[in-house]
Coordinates of C-alpha atoms and ligand atoms in Angstrom, one line a residue:
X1 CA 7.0 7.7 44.6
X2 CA 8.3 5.9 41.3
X3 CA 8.3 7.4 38.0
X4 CA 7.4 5.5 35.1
X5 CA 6.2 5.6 31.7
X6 CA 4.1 3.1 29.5
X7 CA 2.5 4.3 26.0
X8 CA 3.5 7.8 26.4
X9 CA 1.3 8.1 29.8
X10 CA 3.7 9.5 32.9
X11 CA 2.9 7.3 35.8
X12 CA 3.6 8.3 39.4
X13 CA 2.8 5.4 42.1
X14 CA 1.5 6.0 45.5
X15 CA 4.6 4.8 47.9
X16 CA 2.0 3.0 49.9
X17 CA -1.6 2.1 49.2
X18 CA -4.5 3.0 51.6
X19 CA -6.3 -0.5 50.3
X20 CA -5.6 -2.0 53.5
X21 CA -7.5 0.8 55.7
X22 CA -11.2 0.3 53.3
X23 CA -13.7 -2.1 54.5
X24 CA -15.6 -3.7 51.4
X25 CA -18.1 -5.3 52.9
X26 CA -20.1 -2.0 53.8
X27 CA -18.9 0.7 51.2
X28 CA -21.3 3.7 50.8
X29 CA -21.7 4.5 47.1
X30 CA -19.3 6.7 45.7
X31 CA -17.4 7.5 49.1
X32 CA -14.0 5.6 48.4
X33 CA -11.8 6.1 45.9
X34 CA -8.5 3.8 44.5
X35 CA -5.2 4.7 45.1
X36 CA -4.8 6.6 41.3
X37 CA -6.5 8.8 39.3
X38 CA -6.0 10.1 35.7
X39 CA -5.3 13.8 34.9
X40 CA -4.6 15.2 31.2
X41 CA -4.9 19.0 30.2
X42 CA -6.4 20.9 27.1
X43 CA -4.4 23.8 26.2
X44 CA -3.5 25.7 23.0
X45 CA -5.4 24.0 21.1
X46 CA -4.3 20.2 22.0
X47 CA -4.4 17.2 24.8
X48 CA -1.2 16.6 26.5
X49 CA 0.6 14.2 27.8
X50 CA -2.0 11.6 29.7
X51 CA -0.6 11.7 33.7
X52 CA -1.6 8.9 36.2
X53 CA -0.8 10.0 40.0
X54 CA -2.0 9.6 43.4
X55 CA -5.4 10.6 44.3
X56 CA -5.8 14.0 45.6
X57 CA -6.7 17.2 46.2
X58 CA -6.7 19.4 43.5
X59 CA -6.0 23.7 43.7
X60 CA -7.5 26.3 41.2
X61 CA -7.9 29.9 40.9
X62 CA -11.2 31.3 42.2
X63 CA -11.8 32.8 38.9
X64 CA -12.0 29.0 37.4
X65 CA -14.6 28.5 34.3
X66 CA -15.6 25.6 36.2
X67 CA -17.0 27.9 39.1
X68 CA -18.9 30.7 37.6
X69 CA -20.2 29.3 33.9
X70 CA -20.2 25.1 34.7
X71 CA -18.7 23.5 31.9
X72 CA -18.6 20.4 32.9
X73 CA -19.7 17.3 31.8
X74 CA -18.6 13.3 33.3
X75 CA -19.3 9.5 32.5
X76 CA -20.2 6.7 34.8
X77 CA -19.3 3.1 34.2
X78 CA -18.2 -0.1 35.9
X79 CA -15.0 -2.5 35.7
X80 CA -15.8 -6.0 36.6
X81 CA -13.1 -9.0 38.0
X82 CA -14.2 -12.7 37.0
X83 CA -13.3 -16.1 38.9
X84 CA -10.1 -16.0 36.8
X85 CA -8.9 -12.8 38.2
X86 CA -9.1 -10.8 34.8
X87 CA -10.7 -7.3 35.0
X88 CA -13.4 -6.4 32.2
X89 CA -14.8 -3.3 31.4
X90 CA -18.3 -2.8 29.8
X91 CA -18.8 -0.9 26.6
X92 CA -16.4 1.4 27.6
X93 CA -16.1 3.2 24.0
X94 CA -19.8 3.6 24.1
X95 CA -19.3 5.8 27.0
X96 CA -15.9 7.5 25.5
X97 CA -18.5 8.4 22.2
X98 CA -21.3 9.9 24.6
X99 CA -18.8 11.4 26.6
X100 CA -17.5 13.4 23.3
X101 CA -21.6 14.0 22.3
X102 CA -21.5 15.7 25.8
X103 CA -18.8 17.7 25.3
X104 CA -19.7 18.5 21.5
X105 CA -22.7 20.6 23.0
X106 CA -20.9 22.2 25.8
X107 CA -19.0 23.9 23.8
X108 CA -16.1 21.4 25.3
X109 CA -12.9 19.7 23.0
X110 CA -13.3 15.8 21.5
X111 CA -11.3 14.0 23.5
X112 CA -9.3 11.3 21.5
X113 CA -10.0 7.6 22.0
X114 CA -6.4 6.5 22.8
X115 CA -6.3 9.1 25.8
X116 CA -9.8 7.8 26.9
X117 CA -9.6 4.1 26.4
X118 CA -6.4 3.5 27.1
X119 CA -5.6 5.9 29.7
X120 CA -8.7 4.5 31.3
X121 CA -7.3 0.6 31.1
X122 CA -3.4 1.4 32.3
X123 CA -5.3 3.4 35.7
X124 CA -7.4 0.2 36.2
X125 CA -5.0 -2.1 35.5
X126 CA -2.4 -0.1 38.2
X127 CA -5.6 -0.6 40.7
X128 CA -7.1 -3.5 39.9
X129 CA -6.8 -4.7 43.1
X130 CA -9.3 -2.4 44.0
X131 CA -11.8 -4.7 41.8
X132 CA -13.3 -7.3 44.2
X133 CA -14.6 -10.4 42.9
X134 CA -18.2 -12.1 43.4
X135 CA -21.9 -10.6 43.0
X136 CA -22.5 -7.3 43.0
X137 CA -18.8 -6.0 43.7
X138 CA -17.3 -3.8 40.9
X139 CA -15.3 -0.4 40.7
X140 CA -17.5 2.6 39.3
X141 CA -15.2 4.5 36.9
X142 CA -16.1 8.6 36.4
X143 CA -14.1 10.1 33.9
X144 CA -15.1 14.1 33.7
X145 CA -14.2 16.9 32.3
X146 CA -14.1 20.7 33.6
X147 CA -13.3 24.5 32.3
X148 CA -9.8 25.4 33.6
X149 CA -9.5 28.7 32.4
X150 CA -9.0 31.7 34.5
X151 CA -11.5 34.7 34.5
X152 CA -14.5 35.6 34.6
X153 CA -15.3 36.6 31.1
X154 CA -18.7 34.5 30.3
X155 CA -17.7 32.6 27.4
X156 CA -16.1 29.0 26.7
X157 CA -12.8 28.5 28.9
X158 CA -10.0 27.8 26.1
X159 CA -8.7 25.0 29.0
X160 CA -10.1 21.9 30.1
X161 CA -9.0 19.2 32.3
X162 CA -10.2 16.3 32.1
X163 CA -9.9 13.8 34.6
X164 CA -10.7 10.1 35.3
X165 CA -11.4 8.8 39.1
X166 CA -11.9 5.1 40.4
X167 CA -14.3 4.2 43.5
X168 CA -14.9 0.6 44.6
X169 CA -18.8 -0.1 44.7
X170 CA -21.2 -3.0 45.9
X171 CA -24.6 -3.0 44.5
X172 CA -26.9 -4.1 47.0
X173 CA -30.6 -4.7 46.3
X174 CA -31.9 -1.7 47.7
X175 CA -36.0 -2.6 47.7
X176 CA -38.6 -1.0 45.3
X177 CA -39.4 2.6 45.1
X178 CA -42.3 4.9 45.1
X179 CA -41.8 7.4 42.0
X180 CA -43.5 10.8 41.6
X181 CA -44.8 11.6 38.0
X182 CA -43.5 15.1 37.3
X183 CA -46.2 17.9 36.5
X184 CA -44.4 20.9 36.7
X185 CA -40.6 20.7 36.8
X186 CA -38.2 19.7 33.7
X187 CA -35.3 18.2 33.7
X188 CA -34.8 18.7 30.1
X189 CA -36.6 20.7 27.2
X190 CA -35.9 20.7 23.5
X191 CA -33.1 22.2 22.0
X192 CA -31.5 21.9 25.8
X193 CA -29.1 19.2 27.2
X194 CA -31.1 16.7 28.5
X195 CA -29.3 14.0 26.0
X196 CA -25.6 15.4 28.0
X197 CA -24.1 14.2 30.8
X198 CA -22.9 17.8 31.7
X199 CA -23.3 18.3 35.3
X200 CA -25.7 21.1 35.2
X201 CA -28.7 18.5 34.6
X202 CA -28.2 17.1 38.3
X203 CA -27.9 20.5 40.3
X204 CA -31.3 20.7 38.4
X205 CA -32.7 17.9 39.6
X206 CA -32.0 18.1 42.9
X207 CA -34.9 20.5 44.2
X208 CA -37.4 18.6 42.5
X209 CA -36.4 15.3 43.9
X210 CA -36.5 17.1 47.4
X211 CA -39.8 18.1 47.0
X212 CA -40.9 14.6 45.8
X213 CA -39.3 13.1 48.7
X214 CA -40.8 15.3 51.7
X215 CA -44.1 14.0 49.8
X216 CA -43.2 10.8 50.2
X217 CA -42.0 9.4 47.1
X218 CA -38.6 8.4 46.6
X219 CA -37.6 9.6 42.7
X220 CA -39.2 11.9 40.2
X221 CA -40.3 10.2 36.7
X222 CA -39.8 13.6 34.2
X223 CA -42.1 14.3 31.4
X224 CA -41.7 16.0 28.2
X225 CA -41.4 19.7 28.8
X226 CA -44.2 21.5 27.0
X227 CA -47.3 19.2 27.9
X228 CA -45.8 17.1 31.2
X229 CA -48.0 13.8 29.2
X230 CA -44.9 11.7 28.0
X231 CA -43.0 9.7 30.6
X232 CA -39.3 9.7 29.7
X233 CA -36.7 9.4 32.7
X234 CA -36.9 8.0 36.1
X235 CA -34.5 9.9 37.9
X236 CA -31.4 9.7 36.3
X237 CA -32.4 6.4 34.8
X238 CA -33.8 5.3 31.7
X239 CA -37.3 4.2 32.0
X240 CA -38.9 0.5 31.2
X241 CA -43.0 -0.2 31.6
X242 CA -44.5 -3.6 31.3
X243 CA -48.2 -3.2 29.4
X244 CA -49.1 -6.9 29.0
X245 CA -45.8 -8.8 28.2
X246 CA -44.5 -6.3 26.1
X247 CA -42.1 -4.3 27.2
X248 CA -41.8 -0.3 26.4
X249 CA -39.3 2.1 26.4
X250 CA -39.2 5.7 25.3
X251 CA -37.3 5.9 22.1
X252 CA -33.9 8.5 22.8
X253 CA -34.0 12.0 22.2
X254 CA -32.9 15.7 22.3
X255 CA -34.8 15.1 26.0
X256 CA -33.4 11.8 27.2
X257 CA -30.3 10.5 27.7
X258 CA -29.0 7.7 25.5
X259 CA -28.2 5.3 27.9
X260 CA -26.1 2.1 27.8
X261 CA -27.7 0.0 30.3
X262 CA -31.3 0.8 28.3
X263 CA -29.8 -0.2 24.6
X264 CA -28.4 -3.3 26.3
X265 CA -31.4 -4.4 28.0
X266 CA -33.2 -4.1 25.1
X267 CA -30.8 -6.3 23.2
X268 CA -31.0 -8.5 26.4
X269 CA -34.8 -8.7 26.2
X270 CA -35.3 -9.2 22.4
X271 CA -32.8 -12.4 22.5
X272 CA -34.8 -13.9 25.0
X273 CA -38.0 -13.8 23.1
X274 CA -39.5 -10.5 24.8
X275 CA -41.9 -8.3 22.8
X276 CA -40.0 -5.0 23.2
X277 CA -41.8 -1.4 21.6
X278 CA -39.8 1.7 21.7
X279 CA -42.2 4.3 21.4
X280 CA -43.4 7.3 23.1
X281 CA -45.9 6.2 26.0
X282 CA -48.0 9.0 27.9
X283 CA -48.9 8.9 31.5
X284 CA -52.9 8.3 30.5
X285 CA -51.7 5.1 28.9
X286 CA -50.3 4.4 32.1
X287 CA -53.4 4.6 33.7
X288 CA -55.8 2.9 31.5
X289 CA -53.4 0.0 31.8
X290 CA -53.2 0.0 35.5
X291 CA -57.2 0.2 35.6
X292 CA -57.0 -3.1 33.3
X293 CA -54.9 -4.9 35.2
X294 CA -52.0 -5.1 32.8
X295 CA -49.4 -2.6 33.9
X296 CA -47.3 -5.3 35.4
X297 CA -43.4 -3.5 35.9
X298 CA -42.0 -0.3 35.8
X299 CA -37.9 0.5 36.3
X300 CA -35.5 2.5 35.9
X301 CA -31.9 1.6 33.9
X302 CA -28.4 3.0 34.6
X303 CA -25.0 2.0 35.2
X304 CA -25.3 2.2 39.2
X305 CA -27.7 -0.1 39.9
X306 CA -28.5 -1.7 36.4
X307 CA -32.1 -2.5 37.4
X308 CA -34.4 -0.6 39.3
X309 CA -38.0 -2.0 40.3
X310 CA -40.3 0.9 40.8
X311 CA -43.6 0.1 43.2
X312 CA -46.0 2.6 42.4
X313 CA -46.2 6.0 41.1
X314 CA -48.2 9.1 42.1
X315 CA -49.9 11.4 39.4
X316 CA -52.5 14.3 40.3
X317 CA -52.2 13.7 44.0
X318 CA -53.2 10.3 43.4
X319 CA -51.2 6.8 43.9
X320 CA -51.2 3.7 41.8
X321 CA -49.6 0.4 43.1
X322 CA -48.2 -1.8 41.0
X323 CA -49.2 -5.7 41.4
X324 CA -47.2 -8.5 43.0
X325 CA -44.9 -10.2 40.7
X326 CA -42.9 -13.2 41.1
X327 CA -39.1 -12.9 40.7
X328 CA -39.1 -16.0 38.0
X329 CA -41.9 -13.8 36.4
X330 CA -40.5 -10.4 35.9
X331 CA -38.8 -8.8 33.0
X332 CA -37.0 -6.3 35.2
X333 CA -35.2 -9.6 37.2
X334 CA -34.6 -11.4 34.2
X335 CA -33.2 -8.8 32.5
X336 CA -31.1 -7.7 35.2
X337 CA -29.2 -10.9 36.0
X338 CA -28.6 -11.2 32.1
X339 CA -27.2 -8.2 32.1
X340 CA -24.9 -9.0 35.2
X341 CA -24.7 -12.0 34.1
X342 CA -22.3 -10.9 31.3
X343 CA -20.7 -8.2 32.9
X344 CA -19.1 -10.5 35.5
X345 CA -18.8 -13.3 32.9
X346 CA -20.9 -15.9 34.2
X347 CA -22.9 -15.7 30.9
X348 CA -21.3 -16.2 27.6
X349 CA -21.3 -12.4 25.9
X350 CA -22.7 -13.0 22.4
X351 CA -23.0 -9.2 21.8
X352 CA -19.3 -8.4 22.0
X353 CA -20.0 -5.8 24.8
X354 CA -17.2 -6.9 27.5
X355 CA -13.2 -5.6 27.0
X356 CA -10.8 -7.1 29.0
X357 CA -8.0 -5.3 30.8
Ligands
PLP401 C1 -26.3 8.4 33.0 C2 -27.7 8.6 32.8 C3 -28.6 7.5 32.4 C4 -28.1 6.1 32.4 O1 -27.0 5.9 31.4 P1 -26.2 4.5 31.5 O2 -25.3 4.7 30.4 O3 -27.1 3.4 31.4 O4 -25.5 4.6 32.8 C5 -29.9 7.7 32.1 N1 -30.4 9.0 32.3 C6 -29.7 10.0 32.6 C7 -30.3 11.4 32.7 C8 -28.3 9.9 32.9 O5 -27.6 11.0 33.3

């Protein structure tokens, strides 16, 4: 393994990459991860020194923070290689701000942006062979950040690590889904930490979702807490409706997540003429608007699949199916190919939204 150092980050190399041994044409979400990772520790007070090193296995004490009180909060976003062989990454400091918003409420340090940021670009630029070229191919980037301290006294850990890990990722279309309008579960409640990305939010999901999927339905859309009426996430995805040709999202709260893919495809749709409202929409509006005829789209928004078309939902034990709508004539495809479009550069980015490597 070589040693080297660049901006005050210690880089150890693998001596030999496992690139050779993954097969990119079928890679299961998540499964396969780059050569490197990115490892820096909180102690007394202070970041060190920002380490790149093979990917590994990690080893800590049973009594771990991490374990027994979950702090722990991550990130997810893409890197993208265009026809010229140069590697972009997508509002990464959007991410790096959230990621400190997360960690803010978690009782968890600011990280700074140098560490993020750059630490983030020298990892993908040392695997950036791990970012394929051509539709749908990119590598999902998860930076995270856990309690490291030892003992089981409930209270904040006074270490962190925090951690950044690489996995190479092809978005296929994966069909439309059947969603389940949520009537008694929560992900997220006032004054909770619905707007985090702290890991706790998932393992809270999980049952939920199970429960929706032995009913047949393949996501939960969660409501507001206290009367179960206002739709506000599919999943863990922003959500989009389609009453008319105007296109609705819920406005960002202490409940939903501020996410990236949802404030760019509203900058998307408003450049290209779309009548966008955000505003708080209640499943009765849904409804009404399905019994008219003009609830034309619903999907979800996030970083892993950018768009996803919903079919149909279920409310009170009763189904609604959306209509047939062209490809040419929906908002969701339109605003999911611009959106590509500029994260692999195949569409001039007017926004400023794209970083190269
Ligand atoms: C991550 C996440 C999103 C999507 O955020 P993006 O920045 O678009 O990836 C939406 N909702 C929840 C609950 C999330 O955790």
């Amino acid at each position: 393994m070589s040693l080297e150092s660049n901006n005050g980050i210690s880089i150890q190399k693998v001596e030999t990459s496992k690139i050779a041994s993954v097969d990119f044409e079928n890679l299961k979400f998540g499964s396969v991860f780059t050569d490197h990772m990115l490892v820096c520790h909180y102690k007394d007070g202070k970041w060190g020194q920002v380490e790149i090193k093979p990917y590994g296995p990690m080893s800590f004490a049973p009594s771990t923070n991490v374990f027994h009180y979950g702090q722990a909060i991550f990130e997810g976003m893409k890197a993208y290689k265009d026809a010229n062989e140069d590697v972009w990454l997508f509002r990464p400091r959007e991410n790096w701000a959230r990621f400190n918003k997360s960690a803010e409420r978690m009782a968890m340090p600011h990280i700074d942006e140098e560490r993020f940021v750059d630490g983030l670009k020298a990892l993908i630029n040392l695997d950036r062979d791990w970012v394929k070229q051509g539709e749908g191919n990119a590598l999902y980037i998860r930076p995270f950040m856990i309690g490291t301290h030892e003992g089981v006294v409930a209270g904040p850990s006074s270490e962190f690590m925090f951690c950044i890990i690489c996995s190479p990722a092809r978005t296929y279309y994966s069909g439309k889904v059947k969603v389940q309008i949520a009537e008694h579960y929560s992900r997220a409640a006032n004054g909770g930490v619905g707007y985090t990305k702290c890991s706790g939010n998932y393992a809270g999901q999980f049952y939920p979702t199970k429960l929706a999927q032995e009913a047949g339905y393949q996501q939960v859309i969660w409501t507001d807490d206290a009367t179960h009426t206002k739709l506000e996430e599919a999943g863990t995805m922003n959500v989009f409706f389609r009453i008319g040709d105007t296109l609705i999202t819920a406005p960002t709260s202490e409940r939903i997540l501020d996410g990236v893919t949802r404030k760019s495809l509203l900058d998307i749709a408003k450049s290209k003429g779309i009548n966008v409202e955000v505003k708080s929409i209640v499943v009765q509006d849904l409804i009404d608007a399905h019994a008219k005829g003009e609830l034309k789209e619903i999907f979800g928004a996030g970083t892993a699949v950018t768009v996803g078309q919903i079919e149909g939902f279920a409310f009170q034990e009763k189904y609604y199916q959306l209509p047939e709508v062209s490809d040419d004539n929906s908002f969701a495809i339109q605003l999911k190919t611009g959106l590509q479009g500029i994260q692999q550069k195949k569409i001039e980015d007017t926004f400023g939204w794209t970083e190269k490597i």
